[in-house]
Tab-separated table of C-alpha atoms and ligand atoms in Angstrom:
chain	number	residue	atom	x	y	z
R	325	MET	CA	-15.159	11.924	-12.544
R	326	GLN	CA	-13.995	10.217	-9.240
R	327	VAL	CA	-12.019	7.334	-8.645
R	328	TRP	CA	-13.008	4.750	-5.719
R	329	LYS	CA	-11.293	1.426	-4.949
R	330	PHE	CA	-12.110	-1.331	-2.995
R	331	GLY	CA	-9.977	-3.490	-1.249
R	332	GLY	CA	-10.159	-7.483	-0.550
R	333	THR	CA	-12.849	-7.753	2.303
R	334	SER	CA	-14.333	-4.916	0.525
R	335	VAL	CA	-15.328	-7.196	-2.471
R	336	GLY	CA	-14.478	-10.448	-0.325
R	337	LYS	CA	-18.323	-12.101	-0.057
R	338	PRO	CA	-20.631	-11.963	-2.513
R	339	GLU	CA	-23.077	-10.062	-0.195
R	340	ARG	CA	-20.083	-7.337	-0.061
R	341	MET	CA	-19.470	-7.269	-3.606
R	342	LYS	CA	-23.280	-6.940	-4.680
R	343	SER	CA	-23.333	-3.406	-1.625
R	344	ILE	CA	-20.547	-2.301	-3.520
R	345	GLN	CA	-22.536	-2.058	-7.306
R	346	GLN	CA	-25.242	-0.692	-4.820
R	347	LEU	CA	-22.541	2.303	-3.357
R	348	VAL	CA	-21.069	2.724	-6.897
R	349	THR	CA	-24.466	3.641	-8.756
R	350	SER	CA	-26.305	5.588	-5.945
R	351	ASP	CA	-25.726	8.711	-7.369
R	352	ASP	CA	-24.854	9.942	-11.596
R	353	GLU	CA	-21.543	10.657	-10.676
R	354	GLN	CA	-19.002	8.659	-13.597
R	355	LYS	CA	-16.459	6.460	-11.819
R	356	ILE	CA	-13.239	4.218	-12.082
R	357	VAL	CA	-14.043	1.602	-10.283
R	358	VAL	CA	-10.468	-0.178	-8.676
R	359	LEU	CA	-10.864	-3.333	-7.200
R	360	SER	CA	-8.231	-5.413	-5.293
R	361	ALA	CA	-8.210	-9.187	-5.253
R	362	LEU	CA	-10.792	-11.244	-3.393
R	363	SER	CA	-9.330	-11.456	-0.152
R	364	GLY	CA	-7.178	-14.105	0.688
R	365	THR	CA	-6.705	-14.960	-2.749
R	366	THR	CA	-3.358	-13.186	-3.196
R	367	ASN	CA	-1.835	-15.035	-0.653
R	368	SER	CA	-3.068	-18.572	-2.140
R	369	LEU	CA	-1.717	-17.437	-5.396
R	370	LEU	CA	1.713	-16.812	-3.666
R	371	MET	CA	1.334	-20.188	-2.080
R	372	ILE	CA	0.809	-21.761	-5.551
R	373	GLY	CA	3.893	-19.893	-6.946
R	374	GLU	CA	6.328	-21.693	-4.231
R	375	ALA	CA	4.966	-24.709	-4.767
R	376	ALA	CA	5.738	-24.042	-8.737
R	377	LYS	CA	9.152	-22.868	-7.585
R	378	LYS	CA	10.036	-25.817	-5.600
R	379	ASN	CA	8.343	-28.518	-8.240
R	380	GLU	CA	5.830	-29.410	-5.565
R	381	ASP	CA	3.325	-30.322	-8.483
R	382	ILE	CA	0.919	-31.826	-6.138
R	383	ALA	CA	0.695	-29.111	-3.160
R	384	ALA	CA	0.630	-26.594	-6.340
R	385	GLU	CA	-2.428	-28.989	-7.698
R	386	LYS	CA	-4.480	-29.302	-4.365
R	387	HIS	CA	-4.199	-24.905	-3.760
R	388	VAL	CA	-5.719	-24.636	-6.785
R	389	ASN	CA	-8.383	-26.692	-6.734
R	390	GLU	CA	-9.064	-25.225	-3.327
R	391	LEU	CA	-9.380	-21.876	-4.632
R	392	PHE	CA	-11.375	-23.024	-7.685
R	393	THR	CA	-13.954	-24.320	-5.266
R	394	HIS	CA	-13.916	-21.467	-3.138
R	395	TYR	CA	-14.097	-19.048	-6.380
R	396	GLU	CA	-17.154	-21.565	-7.533
R	397	THR	CA	-19.243	-21.090	-4.973
R	398	PHE	CA	-18.784	-17.056	-4.777
R	399	VAL	CA	-19.965	-17.090	-8.357
R	400	SER	CA	-23.315	-19.318	-7.423
R	401	GLU	CA	-23.722	-16.999	-4.757
R	402	LEU	CA	-23.468	-13.664	-6.104
R	403	PHE	CA	-24.967	-13.401	-9.864
R	404	THR	CA	-28.914	-13.876	-10.150
R	405	THR	CA	-29.818	-14.952	-13.508
R	406	LYS	CA	-28.865	-18.113	-15.611
R	407	GLU	CA	-27.030	-16.437	-18.269
R	408	GLY	CA	-25.178	-14.403	-15.184
R	409	LEU	CA	-23.995	-17.835	-13.596
R	410	LYS	CA	-23.220	-18.980	-16.742
R	411	LYS	CA	-21.123	-16.070	-17.580
R	412	GLY	CA	-19.048	-16.332	-14.138
R	413	ASN	CA	-18.554	-20.170	-14.719
R	414	ALA	CA	-17.380	-19.324	-17.906
R	415	ILE	CA	-14.722	-16.437	-16.251
R	416	ILE	CA	-13.777	-18.655	-13.531
R	417	GLU	CA	-13.110	-21.793	-15.816
R	418	ASN	CA	-11.094	-19.654	-18.303
R	419	GLU	CA	-8.826	-17.487	-15.838
R	420	PHE	CA	-8.218	-20.965	-14.095
R	421	ASN	CA	-6.910	-22.872	-16.844
R	422	HIS	CA	-4.672	-19.863	-17.142
R	423	ILE	CA	-3.799	-20.771	-13.704
R	424	ARG	CA	-3.124	-24.443	-13.705
R	425	SER	CA	-1.020	-23.977	-16.621
R	426	LEU	CA	1.238	-21.208	-15.490
R	427	THR	CA	1.624	-23.721	-12.618
R	428	THR	CA	3.216	-26.500	-14.492
R	429	ILE	CA	5.957	-24.032	-16.667
R	430	LYS	CA	9.295	-25.438	-15.697
R	431	PRO	CA	11.414	-23.858	-14.510
R	432	PHE	CA	8.616	-21.452	-12.887
R	433	THR	CA	10.208	-17.729	-12.953
R	434	ILE	CA	10.019	-14.650	-11.245
R	435	LYS	CA	8.099	-13.458	-14.955
R	436	HIS	CA	5.434	-16.606	-14.022
R	437	ASP	CA	5.402	-15.394	-10.685
R	438	LYS	CA	4.110	-12.080	-11.145
R	439	MET	CA	1.495	-13.503	-13.905
R	440	LEU	CA	0.048	-15.975	-11.329
R	441	VAL	CA	-0.103	-13.309	-8.520
R	442	ALA	CA	-1.868	-11.137	-11.208
R	443	GLN	CA	-4.859	-13.383	-11.708
R	444	GLY	CA	-6.341	-12.099	-8.239
R	445	GLU	CA	-7.118	-8.592	-9.703
R	446	LEU	CA	-8.237	-10.246	-13.312
R	447	LEU	CA	-10.776	-12.999	-11.426
R	448	SER	CA	-12.467	-10.477	-9.410
R	449	THR	CA	-12.956	-7.458	-11.778
R	450	GLN	CA	-14.250	-9.515	-14.722
R	451	ILE	CA	-16.665	-11.115	-12.078
R	452	PHE	CA	-18.083	-7.819	-11.203
R	453	ALA	CA	-17.493	-6.729	-14.171
R	454	ALA	CA	-20.232	-9.770	-15.507
R	455	TYR	CA	-22.508	-8.499	-12.241
R	456	LEU	CA	-22.844	-5.279	-13.401
R	457	VAL	CA	-23.694	-6.418	-16.939
R	458	GLU	CA	-26.142	-8.728	-15.506
R	459	GLN	CA	-27.600	-5.896	-13.678
R	460	LYS	CA	-28.380	-3.779	-16.782
R	461	ILE	CA	-25.832	-1.196	-15.019
R	462	SER	CA	-24.114	1.367	-17.859
R	463	SER	CA	-20.745	-0.036	-17.377
R	464	VAL	CA	-17.019	-1.381	-18.827
R	465	LEU	CA	-14.482	-3.444	-17.973
R	466	LEU	CA	-10.556	-1.301	-18.450
R	467	PRO	CA	-7.925	-3.869	-18.572
R	468	ALA	CA	-5.024	-2.112	-16.364
R	469	LEU	CA	-2.426	-3.802	-18.527
R	470	GLU	CA	-3.036	-1.741	-20.932
R	471	PHE	CA	-2.678	1.967	-19.403
R	472	MET	CA	-0.466	0.933	-15.579
R	473	ARG	CA	3.214	1.254	-16.705
R	474	ILE	CA	6.212	1.437	-14.010
R	475	ASP	CA	9.974	2.123	-15.160
R	476	ALA	CA	12.743	0.589	-15.024
R	477	ASP	CA	13.362	1.106	-11.417
R	478	ASN	CA	9.741	-0.101	-10.482
R	479	GLU	CA	8.783	3.675	-10.143
R	480	PRO	CA	4.939	4.005	-12.155
R	481	ILE	CA	5.259	6.777	-14.869
R	482	LEU	CA	2.416	9.047	-14.361
R	483	SER	CA	2.320	10.914	-18.000
R	484	GLU	CA	2.288	7.751	-19.684
R	485	ILE	CA	-0.848	6.330	-17.621
R	486	GLU	CA	-2.172	9.247	-18.080
R	487	TYR	CA	-2.067	9.211	-21.904
R	488	ARG	CA	-3.059	6.086	-22.548
R	489	LEU	CA	-5.873	6.196	-20.139
R	490	LYS	CA	-6.748	9.043	-22.084
R	491	GLU	CA	-7.264	7.266	-24.770
R	492	LEU	CA	-8.742	4.416	-23.818
R	493	LEU	CA	-11.564	6.575	-21.678
R	494	ALA	CA	-12.206	8.221	-24.404
R	495	PHE	CA	-14.228	5.600	-25.899
R	496	HIS	CA	-16.644	5.310	-22.732
R	497	GLU	CA	-17.452	8.622	-22.120
R	498	ASP	CA	-21.029	7.038	-21.841
R	499	LYS	CA	-20.279	4.725	-19.345
R	500	LYS	CA	-21.232	5.028	-15.588
R	501	ILE	CA	-19.106	2.920	-14.621
R	502	ILE	CA	-15.769	1.732	-15.950
R	503	VAL	CA	-13.938	-0.969	-13.531
R	504	THR	CA	-10.560	-1.925	-13.907
R	505	GLN	CA	-7.593	-3.581	-11.321
R	506	GLY	CA	-5.557	-2.459	-8.495
R	507	PHE	CA	-1.924	-3.631	-8.288
R	508	ILE	CA	-0.993	-4.669	-11.479
R	509	CYS	CA	0.828	-3.662	-14.722
R	510	ARG	CA	3.394	-3.859	-17.231
R	511	ASN	CA	7.225	-2.869	-16.947
R	512	PRO	CA	9.319	-2.111	-19.362
R	513	ARG	CA	10.227	-5.383	-20.797
R	514	GLY	CA	5.714	-5.706	-21.893
R	515	GLU	CA	6.121	-8.166	-18.820
R	516	VAL	CA	3.400	-8.412	-16.280
R	517	ASP	CA	3.784	-6.747	-12.917
R	518	ASN	CA	2.481	-5.179	-9.791
R	519	LEU	CA	2.875	-2.137	-7.348
R	520	LYS	CA	3.678	-4.321	-4.552
R	521	ARG	CA	1.717	-5.714	-1.674
R	522	GLY	CA	-1.695	-3.715	-1.049
R	523	GLY	CA	-0.460	-2.021	-4.393
R	524	SER	CA	-4.302	-0.972	-5.306
R	525	ASP	CA	-4.726	1.810	-3.302
R	526	TYR	CA	-1.429	3.271	-5.250
R	527	THR	CA	-3.046	2.160	-8.543
R	528	ALA	CA	-6.243	4.428	-7.152
R	529	SER	CA	-4.863	7.053	-6.757
R	530	LEU	CA	-2.309	7.017	-9.825
R	531	ILE	CA	-5.348	6.816	-11.897
R	532	GLY	CA	-7.311	9.837	-9.669
R	533	ALA	CA	-4.005	11.848	-11.238
R	534	ALA	CA	-4.236	10.893	-14.132
R	535	VAL	CA	-7.924	11.711	-14.939
R	536	ARG	CA	-7.672	14.956	-12.437
R	537	ALA	CA	-10.533	13.261	-10.799
R	538	LYS	CA	-12.283	15.601	-8.271
R	539	GLU	CA	-11.704	13.105	-5.601
R	540	ILE	CA	-10.349	9.669	-4.739
R	541	GLN	CA	-12.165	7.114	-2.568
R	542	ILE	CA	-10.806	4.155	-0.943
R	543	TRP	CA	-12.865	1.643	0.491
R	544	THR	CA	-11.918	-0.583	3.222
R	545	ASP	CA	-12.793	-2.607	6.223
R	546	ILE	CA	-12.335	0.237	8.660
R	547	ASP	CA	-13.567	3.783	9.727
R	548	GLY	CA	-10.918	5.509	7.850
R	549	MET	CA	-7.105	6.367	9.460
R	550	HIS	CA	-6.981	5.518	12.771
R	551	ASN	CA	-4.535	7.595	15.421
R	552	ASN	CA	-2.711	4.009	15.953
R	553	ASP	CA	-2.614	0.489	14.866
R	554	PRO	CA	-5.862	-0.816	15.829
R	555	ARG	CA	-4.569	-4.468	15.689
R	556	ILE	CA	-2.161	-3.788	18.360
R	557	VAL	CA	-3.695	-1.130	20.452
R	558	LYS	CA	-6.567	-1.761	22.133
R	559	ARG	CA	-8.148	1.858	22.067
R	560	THR	CA	-7.923	3.474	19.169
R	561	PHE	CA	-10.293	6.295	17.139
R	562	PRO	CA	-10.663	7.535	13.816
R	563	VAL	CA	-8.554	10.931	12.552
R	564	ARG	CA	-11.301	12.449	10.661
R	565	GLU	CA	-9.014	15.105	8.728
R	566	LEU	CA	-4.781	14.967	7.907
R	567	THR	CA	-3.121	16.294	5.652
R	568	PHE	CA	-1.340	15.139	2.660
R	569	GLU	CA	2.153	15.087	4.439
R	570	GLU	CA	0.668	13.486	7.559
R	571	ALA	CA	-0.940	10.862	5.338
R	572	ALA	CA	1.720	9.851	3.881
R	573	GLU	CA	4.273	9.835	6.654
R	574	LEU	CA	1.895	7.444	8.448
R	575	ALA	CA	1.539	5.402	4.990
R	576	TYR	CA	5.170	5.481	4.755
R	577	PHE	CA	5.944	4.556	8.178
R	578	GLY	CA	3.777	1.414	8.539
R	579	ALA	CA	-0.075	2.339	8.741
R	580	LYS	CA	-1.512	-0.644	6.515
R	581	ILE	CA	-4.533	0.907	6.177
R	582	LEU	CA	-2.972	2.624	2.664
R	583	HIS	CA	-0.006	1.199	0.490
R	584	PRO	CA	2.914	3.645	1.156
R	585	SER	CA	3.234	5.601	-2.193
R	586	THR	CA	-0.392	6.460	-2.087
R	587	ILE	CA	-0.784	9.921	-1.111
R	588	ASN	CA	1.831	11.084	-3.814
R	589	PRO	CA	0.015	11.544	-6.729
R	590	ALA	CA	-2.720	12.691	-5.135
R	591	LYS	CA	-0.939	15.596	-3.789
R	592	LEU	CA	0.361	16.400	-7.168
R	593	ARG	CA	-2.165	17.229	-8.782
R	594	ASP	CA	-3.893	18.281	-5.419
R	595	ILE	CA	-6.911	15.888	-5.309
R	596	PRO	CA	-8.359	14.366	-1.653
R	597	VAL	CA	-8.134	11.361	-0.693
R	598	ARG	CA	-11.543	9.658	1.437
R	599	LEU	CA	-11.017	6.582	3.105
R	600	LYS	CA	-14.196	4.879	4.143
R	601	ASN	CA	-15.944	1.626	5.702
R	602	THR	CA	-17.511	-0.100	2.687
R	603	MET	CA	-19.574	-2.135	6.028
R	604	GLU	CA	-20.699	1.247	7.176
R	605	PRO	CA	-21.039	3.431	4.053
R	606	SER	CA	-22.320	6.230	6.177
R	607	ALA	CA	-19.357	6.767	8.579
R	608	PRO	CA	-17.745	9.722	7.770
R	609	GLY	CA	-13.836	8.521	7.839
R	610	THR	CA	-10.894	10.254	6.993
R	611	VAL	CA	-10.511	13.312	4.948
R	612	ILE	CA	-7.066	13.748	3.442
R	613	SER	CA	-6.241	17.151	1.813
R	614	LYS	CA	-4.416	20.356	1.246
R	615	THR	CA	-5.672	21.995	3.997
R	616	GLN	CA	-7.658	20.655	7.286
R	617	THR	CA	-9.697	22.283	9.734
R	618	SER	CA	-9.291	20.711	12.651
R	619	SER	CA	-6.702	22.059	16.049
R	620	ALA	CA	-3.008	21.146	16.101
R	621	GLY	CA	-2.118	18.523	18.154
R	622	ILE	CA	-0.545	14.905	17.547
R	623	LYS	CA	-3.172	12.963	15.391
R	624	ALA	CA	-1.509	9.835	14.659
R	625	ILE	CA	0.838	6.995	15.094
R	626	SER	CA	2.297	4.705	13.593
R	627	ALA	CA	5.058	2.209	13.329
R	628	LYS	CA	7.231	0.552	10.351
R	629	ASP	CA	9.066	-3.038	10.916
R	630	ASN	CA	12.154	-4.659	9.301
R	631	VAL	CA	14.442	-1.869	9.909
R	632	THR	CA	17.951	-1.865	10.131
R	633	ALA	CA	20.097	0.841	11.754
R	634	ILE	CA	23.170	1.312	10.861
R	635	TYR	CA	26.021	3.485	12.992
R	636	ILE	CA	28.806	4.506	11.143
R	637	HIS	CA	32.079	6.957	13.318
R	638	SER	CA	34.698	8.655	11.460
R	639	THR	CA	37.228	10.635	13.623
R	640	ARG	CA	37.802	12.602	10.500
R	641	MET	CA	34.284	13.995	10.295
R	642	LEU	CA	35.374	16.399	13.557
R	643	ASN	CA	34.964	19.598	11.206
R	644	ALA	CA	35.247	17.926	8.132
R	645	TYR	CA	32.481	18.749	5.097
R	646	GLY	CA	31.759	15.768	2.380
R	647	PHE	CA	31.624	13.346	5.004
R	648	LEU	CA	27.755	12.853	4.994
R	649	ARG	CA	27.859	13.154	0.767
R	650	LYS	CA	29.975	10.507	0.777
R	651	VAL	CA	28.351	8.261	2.767
R	652	PHE	CA	24.812	9.126	1.262
R	653	GLU	CA	26.534	8.121	-2.301
R	654	ILE	CA	26.994	4.763	-1.179
R	655	PHE	CA	22.989	4.769	-0.456
R	656	GLU	CA	22.737	6.148	-3.725
R	657	LYS	CA	24.849	3.422	-5.497
R	658	PHE	CA	22.805	0.771	-3.851
R	659	LYS	CA	19.085	2.478	-4.316
R	660	THR	CA	18.752	1.516	-1.038
R	661	PRO	CA	16.514	4.832	0.748
R	662	VAL	CA	17.587	5.561	4.420
R	663	ASP	CA	14.696	6.613	6.443
R	664	MET	CA	16.346	8.196	9.654
R	665	ILE	CA	19.269	9.752	10.442
R	666	THR	CA	20.945	11.216	13.191
R	667	THR	CA	24.137	12.710	13.642
R	668	SER	CA	27.033	13.927	16.161
R	669	GLU	CA	30.060	15.832	15.709
R	670	VAL	CA	32.120	12.251	14.741
R	671	SER	CA	28.786	9.485	14.073
R	672	VAL	CA	26.174	8.944	11.702
R	673	ALA	CA	23.474	6.293	12.631
R	674	VAL	CA	21.053	6.116	9.877
R	675	THR	CA	18.236	3.304	8.869
R	676	ILE	CA	17.408	1.183	5.745
R	677	ASP	CA	14.203	-0.779	5.324
R	678	ASN	CA	15.942	-2.878	2.753
R	679	ASN	CA	18.945	-5.549	3.487
R	680	GLU	CA	19.333	-6.566	0.235
R	681	ASN	CA	22.257	-4.918	-0.323
R	682	LEU	CA	24.028	-4.364	3.306
R	683	ASP	CA	26.918	-5.860	2.645
R	684	LYS	CA	27.867	-4.192	-0.125
R	685	ILE	CA	26.810	-1.004	1.618
R	686	SER	CA	28.868	-1.855	4.988
R	687	LYS	CA	31.845	-2.964	3.181
R	688	MET	CA	31.963	0.177	0.813
R	689	LEU	CA	31.610	2.334	4.264
R	690	GLY	CA	34.116	0.409	5.697
R	691	GLN	CA	36.200	1.636	3.847
R	692	ILE	CA	35.817	5.514	4.726
R	693	ALA	CA	34.745	4.862	8.208
R	694	ASP	CA	34.446	2.348	11.511
R	695	LEU	CA	31.615	0.386	11.475
R	696	GLU	CA	29.829	-0.704	14.589
R	697	GLU	CA	27.662	-4.095	14.340
R	698	SER	CA	24.358	-2.800	12.351
R	699	ASP	CA	21.096	-3.646	14.556
R	700	GLN	CA	18.537	-5.276	12.618
R	701	ASP	CA	14.830	-6.171	13.938
R	702	GLN	CA	13.955	-2.818	14.317
R	703	SER	CA	10.904	-0.802	14.552
R	704	ILE	CA	10.425	3.291	13.412
R	705	ILE	CA	7.584	4.915	15.144
R	706	CYS	CA	6.229	7.723	13.903
R	707	ILE	CA	4.613	10.401	15.578
R	708	VAL	CA	2.648	12.619	13.187
R	709	GLY	CA	0.619	15.747	13.900
R	710	SER	CA	0.540	19.436	13.361
R	711	PHE	CA	3.297	20.225	16.066
R	712	LEU	CA	3.724	23.718	15.516
R	713	ALA	CA	1.290	25.156	18.185
R	714	ASP	CA	2.737	22.538	20.628
R	715	LYS	CA	6.316	22.380	19.729
R	716	PRO	CA	7.397	22.870	23.376
R	717	ASN	CA	5.627	20.281	24.430
R	718	ILE	CA	5.450	17.274	22.045
R	719	ALA	CA	9.113	16.503	22.964
R	720	ILE	CA	8.607	15.825	26.782
R	721	ARG	CA	5.500	14.456	26.174
R	722	VAL	CA	6.469	11.715	23.928
R	723	LEU	CA	9.985	10.967	25.911
R	724	GLU	CA	7.891	10.514	29.361
R	725	ALA	CA	5.212	8.338	27.551
R	726	MET	CA	8.418	6.480	26.423
R	727	LYS	CA	10.073	6.250	30.110
R	728	ASP	CA	10.468	2.897	30.154
R	729	ILE	CA	11.111	1.654	26.849
R	730	PRO	CA	14.834	1.825	25.548
R	731	ILE	CA	14.526	4.345	22.309
R	732	ARG	CA	17.600	3.378	19.655
R	733	MET	CA	17.225	6.718	18.001
R	734	ILE	CA	15.099	9.924	17.587
R	735	SER	CA	15.100	12.155	14.675
R	736	TYR	CA	12.835	15.570	15.246
R	737	GLY	CA	12.594	19.154	13.893
R	738	ALA	CA	13.212	17.751	10.605
R	739	SER	CA	9.298	19.046	9.987
R	740	GLU	CA	6.216	20.229	12.252
R	741	HIS	CA	4.592	17.394	12.038
R	742	ASN	CA	6.823	13.999	12.126
R	743	MET	CA	9.200	12.535	15.359
R	744	SER	CA	10.270	9.609	15.189
R	745	LEU	CA	11.546	6.961	17.170
R	746	LEU	CA	13.740	4.249	16.447
R	747	VAL	CA	12.700	1.166	18.573
R	748	ASP	CA	13.981	-3.125	19.062
R	749	SER	CA	11.005	-4.425	17.448
R	750	LYS	CA	10.308	-6.593	20.335
R	751	ASP	CA	9.068	-3.324	22.504
R	752	LYS	CA	7.457	-2.059	19.281
R	753	ASN	CA	3.831	-3.068	20.550
R	754	ALA	CA	4.771	-1.636	24.202
R	755	ALA	CA	5.441	1.701	23.125
R	756	LEU	CA	2.550	1.994	20.674
R	757	GLU	CA	0.428	0.982	23.613
R	758	ALA	CA	2.716	3.574	25.658
R	759	LEU	CA	2.363	6.418	23.388
R	760	ASN	CA	-1.192	5.878	23.124
R	761	GLU	CA	-2.086	5.967	26.724
R	762	GLY	CA	0.407	9.313	26.849
R	763	LEU	CA	0.025	11.586	24.217
R	764	PHE	CA	-4.313	11.069	23.620
R	765	THR	CA	-7.090	11.931	25.799
R	766	PHE	CA	-10.508	9.115	25.661
R	767	GLU	CA	-13.836	9.863	26.732
N	222	LIG	P1	-7.749	-3.553	2.071
N	222	LIG	O1	-7.847	-4.912	2.094
N	222	LIG	O2	-8.690	-2.666	2.061
N	222	LIG	O3	-6.770	-3.001	1.276
N	222	LIG	P2	-5.895	-3.527	4.545
N	222	LIG	O4	-5.946	-4.824	5.146
N	222	LIG	O5	-5.258	-3.399	3.492
N	222	LIG	O6	-7.177	-3.017	3.716
N	222	LIG	O7	-6.028	-2.008	5.372
N	222	LIG	C1	-7.091	-1.583	6.380
N	222	LIG	C2	-6.552	-2.559	7.517
N	222	LIG	O8	-5.437	-2.182	7.953
N	222	LIG	C3	-7.373	-1.883	8.634
N	222	LIG	O9	-8.307	-3.250	9.025
N	222	LIG	C4	-6.211	-2.301	9.765
N	222	LIG	O10	-6.371	-3.733	10.436
N	222	LIG	C5	-5.555	-1.861	9.158
N	222	LIG	N1	-4.550	-0.381	9.554
N	222	LIG	C6	-3.156	-0.568	10.299
N	222	LIG	N2	-3.263	0.606	11.026
N	222	LIG	C7	-4.243	1.455	10.749
N	222	LIG	C8	-4.712	2.861	11.473
N	222	LIG	N3	-3.846	3.557	11.334
N	222	LIG	N4	-5.664	2.499	10.818
N	222	LIG	C9	-6.881	2.050	10.412
N	222	LIG	N5	-6.479	0.694	9.813
N	222	LIG	C10	-5.010	0.265	10.456
N	223	LIG	N1	-3.767	-8.361	-3.872
N	223	LIG	C1	-2.985	-7.241	-3.460
N	223	LIG	C2	-2.590	-7.654	-2.669
N	223	LIG	O1	-2.719	-8.745	-1.710
N	223	LIG	C3	-3.076	-5.594	-3.679
N	223	LIG	C4	-4.182	-5.176	-2.501
N	223	LIG	O2	-4.964	-5.754	-2.174
N	223	LIG	O3	-3.921	-4.000	-2.658
N	223	LIG	O4	-1.268	-7.298	-2.156
N	224	LIG	MG1	-4.779	-2.503	0.913
């Protein structure tokens, strides 16, 4: 069994959906196919939700109508038979009736917003499943809301996902393609919820781990993980192999190609993750696994934005123990993860990416230490690879490349495969470009 996930651009046009059908049926292996919403749909639904929240009924209706027209055209170009088209139209009529009724609920709460945003994946999967039926492919649509579960901390519950999926899959052993929704899930209150933006990657990995798949494939619009952010840096190239640790680090620190948590379930069950390009299926992509054959050295760079640096000073820290524990207990109390940390004898600097409780955290920290004003709009630049062999050189090469760009924090040595720098976000693009030129060689 394999799990293949297709992102928004991979299903965003009728001809792409047709080529996905060809891809998933190109061999006889049973597959769970996880789909995102068609590209642009999630953003549109969020916009509709915004309008509904503000009671802007006319604006909400206008956006809904525009989206409906898009789906009408999509369906008319996808299906090839009269019955198929009838089924496609029935699906979108039904879904858009539901979308319309959601947007008229007052007051329109977060709960309704989450139900609304889930419609993107519900639409794409129903349309694709109907297309597979039209093409006479042995297939079934398995609703993710019946098995994807998160806990009160919004963490997926793998054990529950596993037993629910096992029970459901037992009814469909004869089916070649099992289609399901990425992104969406239910929370402990039984409400529709989601795994946050880009969450379909995470769904695929969770399902892969749950069914102990042979491989998890993430199909997108680029040939694998590149050595740097191709949206920002001019010359990038695909990295053919990454370890779980390297890929997890890159995803967590901003490589948009993967949702930040994607690698964890796959790593837990030692299942290789392959990143593939839907537009160019024969391209090798990137394999993420436990071991690697490629040589050591710097592999890739990523950057994470919206980071805040907090500077904590304590004269009492001199020769003191227990101070760091007290500091971290405060972050724990407010369920705020710390990403980077650097220390001197009397000072600690940490970064967080969630400012929701910054005021409360600062107030409590202020009771045990002196605080300098925190810096917002910072970016963590993460340099990833296997540094063991090249250890003496890595830091020098990084700092040399960064010589014209102010660095706020440096974290190095915690593992053999990561070095992180904190820079002001306005310097991020220049830093990524400078590191690209300084650390990689190009043919
Ligand atoms: P999907 O809709 O298939 O989930 P995403 O847009 O979420 O696709 O992710 C793919 C995009 O991630 C690429 O088009 C690329 O612009 C961006 N990206 C950012 N960093 C990287 C990287 N290091 N390697 C490859 N793609 C990256
Ligand atoms: N459709 C969701 C999003 O746009 C999930 C995903 O595409 O992975 O964030
Ligand atoms: Mg994505």
